[in-house]
């Protein structure tokens, strides 16, 4: 853990499960850092969620509804909501099995709910507009039974104010897109990425 006041890493911690390709986000108002999913040392996706509480310097654990790697994560910090979406259930070059699961952690009530993306997707990106109560999951790779991998154009948008989901589209289907936002201007940006040729 890097402490700005000291200008260096002064606290080394360990996750409950050693893993890669996990998703991470924060809820600063509640002083929480969350790391979810990933691929463990045995190359098996995990549903583990590690939650660090800055206020009391303690760790707790929880679980996602679906064990998976390449989890996309973002949050609505002012409302205490963390989102973890999509990912790969079985990592294999020959058989890529994906999920459209969205796990939502409510830090204020300390409970989880679930939702679904419009398509099965892995390698998608996420960002949010806190002031507008909007969450975005964009792009990724999809693969359907007995079909080829396809580039995803979908942008799934959750509107907290109406508690509803809608779908928009990127100009081009692609995965591993970079995303960020300007909350004060109500702007979300999605840039770059890779795509599979048709």
Coordinates of C-alpha atoms in Angstrom, one line a residue, residues 61-136:
X61 CA -13.8 -11.3 2.2
X62 CA -16.9 -11.9 0.2
X63 CA -17.7 -13.8 -3.1
X64 CA -19.0 -13.0 -6.6
X65 CA -22.1 -14.8 -7.9
X66 CA -19.9 -16.3 -10.6
X67 CA -16.2 -17.2 -10.4
X68 CA -14.4 -15.6 -13.3
X69 CA -11.3 -13.8 -14.6
X70 CA -11.0 -10.6 -16.5
X71 CA -13.5 -8.8 -14.3
X72 CA -14.4 -5.2 -15.2
X73 CA -14.9 -2.9 -12.3
X74 CA -16.0 0.6 -11.5
X75 CA -18.0 2.4 -8.8
X76 CA -20.4 5.1 -7.8
X77 CA -18.4 6.3 -4.7
X78 CA -20.9 8.9 -3.5
X79 CA -23.6 6.2 -3.3
X80 CA -21.3 3.4 -1.9
X81 CA -21.9 1.1 -4.9
X82 CA -19.2 -1.0 -6.5
X83 CA -19.8 -2.9 -9.8
X84 CA -18.0 -6.0 -11.2
X85 CA -19.1 -7.2 -14.6
X86 CA -18.4 -9.8 -17.3
X87 CA -15.4 -12.0 -17.6
X88 CA -14.3 -15.5 -18.5
X89 CA -15.6 -18.5 -16.5
X90 CA -13.3 -21.1 -18.1
X91 CA -9.9 -19.9 -19.5
X92 CA -9.1 -21.8 -22.6
X93 CA -8.0 -20.9 -26.1
X94 CA -10.1 -23.7 -27.5
X95 CA -13.2 -23.1 -25.4
X96 CA -13.8 -19.6 -24.1
X97 CA -16.9 -19.6 -21.9
X98 CA -18.0 -16.1 -20.8
X99 CA -20.5 -14.5 -18.5
X100 CA -22.8 -11.5 -18.6
X101 CA -23.1 -11.4 -14.8
X102 CA -22.9 -8.0 -13.0
X103 CA -22.3 -8.1 -9.2
X104 CA -23.1 -4.9 -7.3
X105 CA -21.9 -4.3 -3.8
X106 CA -23.8 -1.9 -1.6
X107 CA -21.3 -0.7 1.0
X108 CA -23.9 1.3 2.9
X109 CA -26.2 -1.6 3.4
X110 CA -23.4 -4.2 3.2
X111 CA -25.2 -6.5 0.7
X112 CA -24.8 -7.7 -2.9
X113 CA -27.3 -7.7 -5.8
X114 CA -26.9 -8.9 -9.4
X115 CA -27.8 -7.8 -12.9
X116 CA -26.9 -8.9 -16.4
X117 CA -25.1 -7.3 -19.3
X118 CA -26.8 -7.3 -22.7
X119 CA -24.2 -9.9 -24.0
X120 CA -21.7 -12.4 -22.7
X121 CA -18.4 -10.5 -22.7
X122 CA -14.8 -10.6 -21.5
X123 CA -12.1 -7.9 -21.8
X124 CA -14.6 -5.1 -21.5
X125 CA -14.0 -1.8 -19.9
X126 CA -15.8 0.3 -17.3
X127 CA -16.2 3.8 -16.1
X128 CA -18.8 5.9 -14.3
X129 CA -20.3 9.4 -14.0
X130 CA -20.8 9.8 -10.3
X131 CA -22.8 13.0 -10.3
X132 CA -25.2 11.6 -12.9
X133 CA -25.5 8.2 -11.4
X134 CA -24.4 6.4 -14.5
X135 CA -22.2 3.3 -14.9
X136 CA -20.8 2.2 -18.3

